[in-house]
Short mmCIF file of C-alpha atoms in Angstrom, two decimals:
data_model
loop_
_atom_site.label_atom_id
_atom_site.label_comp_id
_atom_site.label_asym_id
_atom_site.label_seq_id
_atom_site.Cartn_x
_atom_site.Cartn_y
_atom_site.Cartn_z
CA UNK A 35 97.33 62.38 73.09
CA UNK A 36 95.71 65.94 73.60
CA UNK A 37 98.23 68.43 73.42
CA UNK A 38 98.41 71.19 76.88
CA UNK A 39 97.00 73.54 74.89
CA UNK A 40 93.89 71.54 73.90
CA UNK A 41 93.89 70.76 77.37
CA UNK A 42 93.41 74.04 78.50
CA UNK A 43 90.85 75.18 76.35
CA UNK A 44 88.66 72.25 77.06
CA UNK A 45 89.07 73.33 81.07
CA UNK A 46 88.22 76.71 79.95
CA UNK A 47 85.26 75.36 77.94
CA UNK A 48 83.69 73.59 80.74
CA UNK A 49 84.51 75.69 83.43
CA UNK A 50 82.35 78.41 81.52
CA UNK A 51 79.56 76.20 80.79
CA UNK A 52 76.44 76.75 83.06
CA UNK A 53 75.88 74.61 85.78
CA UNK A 54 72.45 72.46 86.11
CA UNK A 55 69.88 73.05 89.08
CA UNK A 56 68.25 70.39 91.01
CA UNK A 57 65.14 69.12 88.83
CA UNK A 58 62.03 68.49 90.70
CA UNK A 59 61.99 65.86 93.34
CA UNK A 60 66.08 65.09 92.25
CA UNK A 61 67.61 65.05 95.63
CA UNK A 62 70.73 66.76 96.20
CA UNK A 63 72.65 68.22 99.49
CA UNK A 64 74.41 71.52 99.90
CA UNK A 65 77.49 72.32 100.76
CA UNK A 66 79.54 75.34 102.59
CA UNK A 67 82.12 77.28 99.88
CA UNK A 68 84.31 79.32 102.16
CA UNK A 69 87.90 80.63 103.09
CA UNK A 70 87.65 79.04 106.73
CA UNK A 71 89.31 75.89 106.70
CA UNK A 72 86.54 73.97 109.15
CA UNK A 73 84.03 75.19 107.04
CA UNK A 74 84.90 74.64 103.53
CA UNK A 75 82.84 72.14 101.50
CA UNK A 76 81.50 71.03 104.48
CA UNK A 77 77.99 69.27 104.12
CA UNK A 78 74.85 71.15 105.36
CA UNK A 79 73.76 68.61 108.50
CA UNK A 80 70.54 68.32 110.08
CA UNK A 81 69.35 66.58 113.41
CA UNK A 82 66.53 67.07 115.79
CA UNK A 83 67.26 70.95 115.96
CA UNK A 84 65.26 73.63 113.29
CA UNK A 85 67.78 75.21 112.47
CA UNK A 86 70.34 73.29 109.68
CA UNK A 87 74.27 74.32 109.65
CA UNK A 88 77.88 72.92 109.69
CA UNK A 89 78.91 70.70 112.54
CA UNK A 90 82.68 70.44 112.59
CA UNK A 91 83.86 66.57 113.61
CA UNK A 92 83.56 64.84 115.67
CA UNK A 93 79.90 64.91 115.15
CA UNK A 94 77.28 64.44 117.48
CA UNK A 95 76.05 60.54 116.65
CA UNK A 96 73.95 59.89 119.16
CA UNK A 97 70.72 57.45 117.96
CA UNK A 98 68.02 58.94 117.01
CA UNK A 99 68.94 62.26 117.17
CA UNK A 100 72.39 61.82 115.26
CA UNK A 101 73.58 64.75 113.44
CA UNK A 102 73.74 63.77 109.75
CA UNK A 103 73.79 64.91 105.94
CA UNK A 104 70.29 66.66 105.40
CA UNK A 105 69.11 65.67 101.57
CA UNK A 106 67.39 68.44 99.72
CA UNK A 107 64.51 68.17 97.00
CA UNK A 108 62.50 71.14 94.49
CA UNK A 109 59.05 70.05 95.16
CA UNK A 110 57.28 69.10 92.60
CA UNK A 111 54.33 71.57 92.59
CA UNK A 112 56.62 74.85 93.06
CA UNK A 113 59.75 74.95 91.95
CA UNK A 114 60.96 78.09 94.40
CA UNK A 115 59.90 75.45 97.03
CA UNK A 116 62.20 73.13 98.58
CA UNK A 117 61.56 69.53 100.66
CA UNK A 118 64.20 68.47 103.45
CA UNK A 119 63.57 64.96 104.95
CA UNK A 120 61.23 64.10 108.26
CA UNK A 121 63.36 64.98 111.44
CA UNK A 122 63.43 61.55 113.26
CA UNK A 123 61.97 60.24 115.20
CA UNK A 124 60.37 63.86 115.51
CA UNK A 125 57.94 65.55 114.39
CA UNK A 126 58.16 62.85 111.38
CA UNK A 127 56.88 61.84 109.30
CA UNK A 128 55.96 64.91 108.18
CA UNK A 129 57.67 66.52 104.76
CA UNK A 130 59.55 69.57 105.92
CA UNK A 131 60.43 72.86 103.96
CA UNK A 132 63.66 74.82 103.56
CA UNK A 133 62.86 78.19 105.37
CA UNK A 134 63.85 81.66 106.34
CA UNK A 135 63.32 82.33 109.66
CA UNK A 136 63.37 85.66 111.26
CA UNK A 137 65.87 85.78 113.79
CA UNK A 138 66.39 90.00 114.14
CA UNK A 139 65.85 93.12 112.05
CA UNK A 140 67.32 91.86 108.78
CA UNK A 141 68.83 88.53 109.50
CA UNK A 142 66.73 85.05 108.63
CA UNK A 143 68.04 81.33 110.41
CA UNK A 144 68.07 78.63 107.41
CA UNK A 145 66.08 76.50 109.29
CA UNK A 146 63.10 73.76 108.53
CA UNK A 147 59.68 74.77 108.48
CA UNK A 148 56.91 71.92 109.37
CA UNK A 149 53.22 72.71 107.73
CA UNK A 150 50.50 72.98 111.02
CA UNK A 151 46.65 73.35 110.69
CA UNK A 152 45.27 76.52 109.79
CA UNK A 153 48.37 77.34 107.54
CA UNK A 154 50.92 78.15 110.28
CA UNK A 155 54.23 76.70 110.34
CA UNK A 156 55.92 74.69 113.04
CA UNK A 157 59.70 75.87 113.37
CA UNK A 158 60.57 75.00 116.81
CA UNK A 159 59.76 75.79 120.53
CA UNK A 160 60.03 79.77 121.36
CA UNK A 161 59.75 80.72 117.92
CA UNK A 162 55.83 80.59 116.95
CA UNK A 163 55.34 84.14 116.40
CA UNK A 164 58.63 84.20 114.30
CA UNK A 165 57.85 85.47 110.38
CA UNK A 166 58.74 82.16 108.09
CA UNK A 167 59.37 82.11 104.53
CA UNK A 168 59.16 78.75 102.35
CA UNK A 169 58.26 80.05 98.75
CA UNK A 170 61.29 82.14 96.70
CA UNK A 171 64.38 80.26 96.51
CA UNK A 172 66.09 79.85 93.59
CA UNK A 173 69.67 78.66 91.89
CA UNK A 174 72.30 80.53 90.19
CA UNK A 175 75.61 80.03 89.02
CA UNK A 176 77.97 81.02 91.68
CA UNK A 177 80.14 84.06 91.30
CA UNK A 178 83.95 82.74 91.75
CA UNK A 179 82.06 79.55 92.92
CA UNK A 180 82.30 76.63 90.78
CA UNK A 181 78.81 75.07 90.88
CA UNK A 182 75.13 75.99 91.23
CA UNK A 183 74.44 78.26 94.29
CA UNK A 184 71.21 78.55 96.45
CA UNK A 185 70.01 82.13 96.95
CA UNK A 186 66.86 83.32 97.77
CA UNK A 187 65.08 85.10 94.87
CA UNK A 188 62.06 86.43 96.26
CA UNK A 189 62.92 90.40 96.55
CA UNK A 190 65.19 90.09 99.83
CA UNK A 191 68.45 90.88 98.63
CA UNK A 192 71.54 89.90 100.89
CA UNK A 193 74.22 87.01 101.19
CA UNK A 194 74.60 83.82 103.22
CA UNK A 195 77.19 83.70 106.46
CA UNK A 196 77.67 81.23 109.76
CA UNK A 197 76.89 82.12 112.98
CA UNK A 198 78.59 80.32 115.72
CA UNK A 199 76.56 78.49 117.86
CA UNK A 200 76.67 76.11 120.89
CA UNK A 201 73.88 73.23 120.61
CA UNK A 202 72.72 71.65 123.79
CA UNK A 203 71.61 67.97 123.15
CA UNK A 204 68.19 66.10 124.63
CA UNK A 205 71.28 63.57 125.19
CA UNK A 206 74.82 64.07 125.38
CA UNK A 207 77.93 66.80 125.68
CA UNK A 208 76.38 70.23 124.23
CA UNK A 209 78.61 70.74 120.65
CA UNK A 210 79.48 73.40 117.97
CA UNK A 211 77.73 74.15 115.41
CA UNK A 212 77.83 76.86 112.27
CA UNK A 213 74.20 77.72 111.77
CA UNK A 214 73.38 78.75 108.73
CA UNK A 215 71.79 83.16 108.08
CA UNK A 216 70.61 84.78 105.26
CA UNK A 217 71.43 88.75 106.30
CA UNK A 218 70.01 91.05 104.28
CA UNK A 219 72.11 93.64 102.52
CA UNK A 220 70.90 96.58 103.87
CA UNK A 221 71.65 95.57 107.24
CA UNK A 222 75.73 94.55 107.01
CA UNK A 223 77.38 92.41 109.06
CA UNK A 224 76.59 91.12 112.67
CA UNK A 225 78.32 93.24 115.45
CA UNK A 226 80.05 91.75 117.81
CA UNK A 227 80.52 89.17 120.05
CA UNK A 228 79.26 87.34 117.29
CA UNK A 229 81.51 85.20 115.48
CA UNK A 230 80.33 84.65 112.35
CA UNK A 231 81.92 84.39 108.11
CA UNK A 232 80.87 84.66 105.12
CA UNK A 233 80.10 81.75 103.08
CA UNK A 234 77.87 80.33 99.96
CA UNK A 235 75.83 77.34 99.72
CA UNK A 236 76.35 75.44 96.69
CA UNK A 237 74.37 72.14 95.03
CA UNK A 238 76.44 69.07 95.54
CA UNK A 239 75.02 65.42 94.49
CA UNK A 240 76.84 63.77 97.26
CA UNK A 241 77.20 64.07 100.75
#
């Protein structure tokens, strides 16, 4: 038997050692690391809204347009590009990206980004002159997160928090929902009456 000690250097060991990214067209999900209870390690869920976020249970389960784990893949041509799955039964089935969406002078919705002709990008109704990012994300080791963290890489410098949000349905009771922002750093935080905290997005292989 291992003594403590031997024990507690192996934690050490591992703990330090660097965590693996997502490999090209490995799928993985992504997951909330924060200090709010409802939020914390919560799964990233997608339905037929644009914009992806935490939906605190119950969740809204009503065929097709259910609210469920979103999987995540690095495409396979550009690695600071990433695939979520076809929305069903809508706009499917089309590949979707992982995008930045502006929502307001230094504050981007994690949405999904579907490609249109003429190299626009379809991320939902009221939002087609919105600017859209899909190429610059990246992973990192977290900071006092244990795990590989999403950030985006591509010169925008800021941190991840959730807004919350009511969702109305096609179908069904409207329901809460912690949408997902990338606010830049030279911005701050959002002034009230949002309600909003700061979280990370870490790579988890289950949902």
């Amino acid at each position: 038997m291992k003594s403590t000690f031997s024990l507690l250097i192996a934690a050490v060991f591992t703990s330090a050692l660097p965590s693996a990214a997502p490999t090209p067209g490995q799928p993985f999900y992504l997951k909330v690391v924060s200090d709010n209870a409802l939020l914390s390690d919560a799964v990233l869920r997608d339905n037929n809204t644009y914009d992806l976020g935490i939906t605190p249970p119950p969740y809204y389960s009503n065929p097709p347009y259910g609210d469920f784990p979103s999987p995540v893949s690095v495409s396979s041509t550009n690695a600071s590009e990433l695939i979520v799955s076809p929305t069903n039964p809508h706009p499917g089935p089309i590949s979707g990206r992982l995008a930045l969406v502006s929502a307001g002078e230094g504050d981007w919705t994690l949405s999904k980004a579907f490609p249109q002709p003429g190299e626009a990008w379809n991320v939902g109704p009221g939002k087609e002159g919105a600017v859209v990012r899909v190429y610059g994300w990246g992973f990192v080791d977290g900071e006092g997160v244990v795990g590989t963290v999403l950030r985006w890489v591509d010169g925008i410098k800021g941190r991840w928090i959730a807004v919350r949000t009511v969702v109305a349905p096609w179908e069904g009771a409207p329901y809460e929902r912690w949408v997902l922002h990338w606010r830049e750093a030279s911005v701050g935080a959002p002034s009230p009456p949002v309600e909003y905290v700061d979280v990370d997005l870490k790579v988890s292989w289950t949902s």
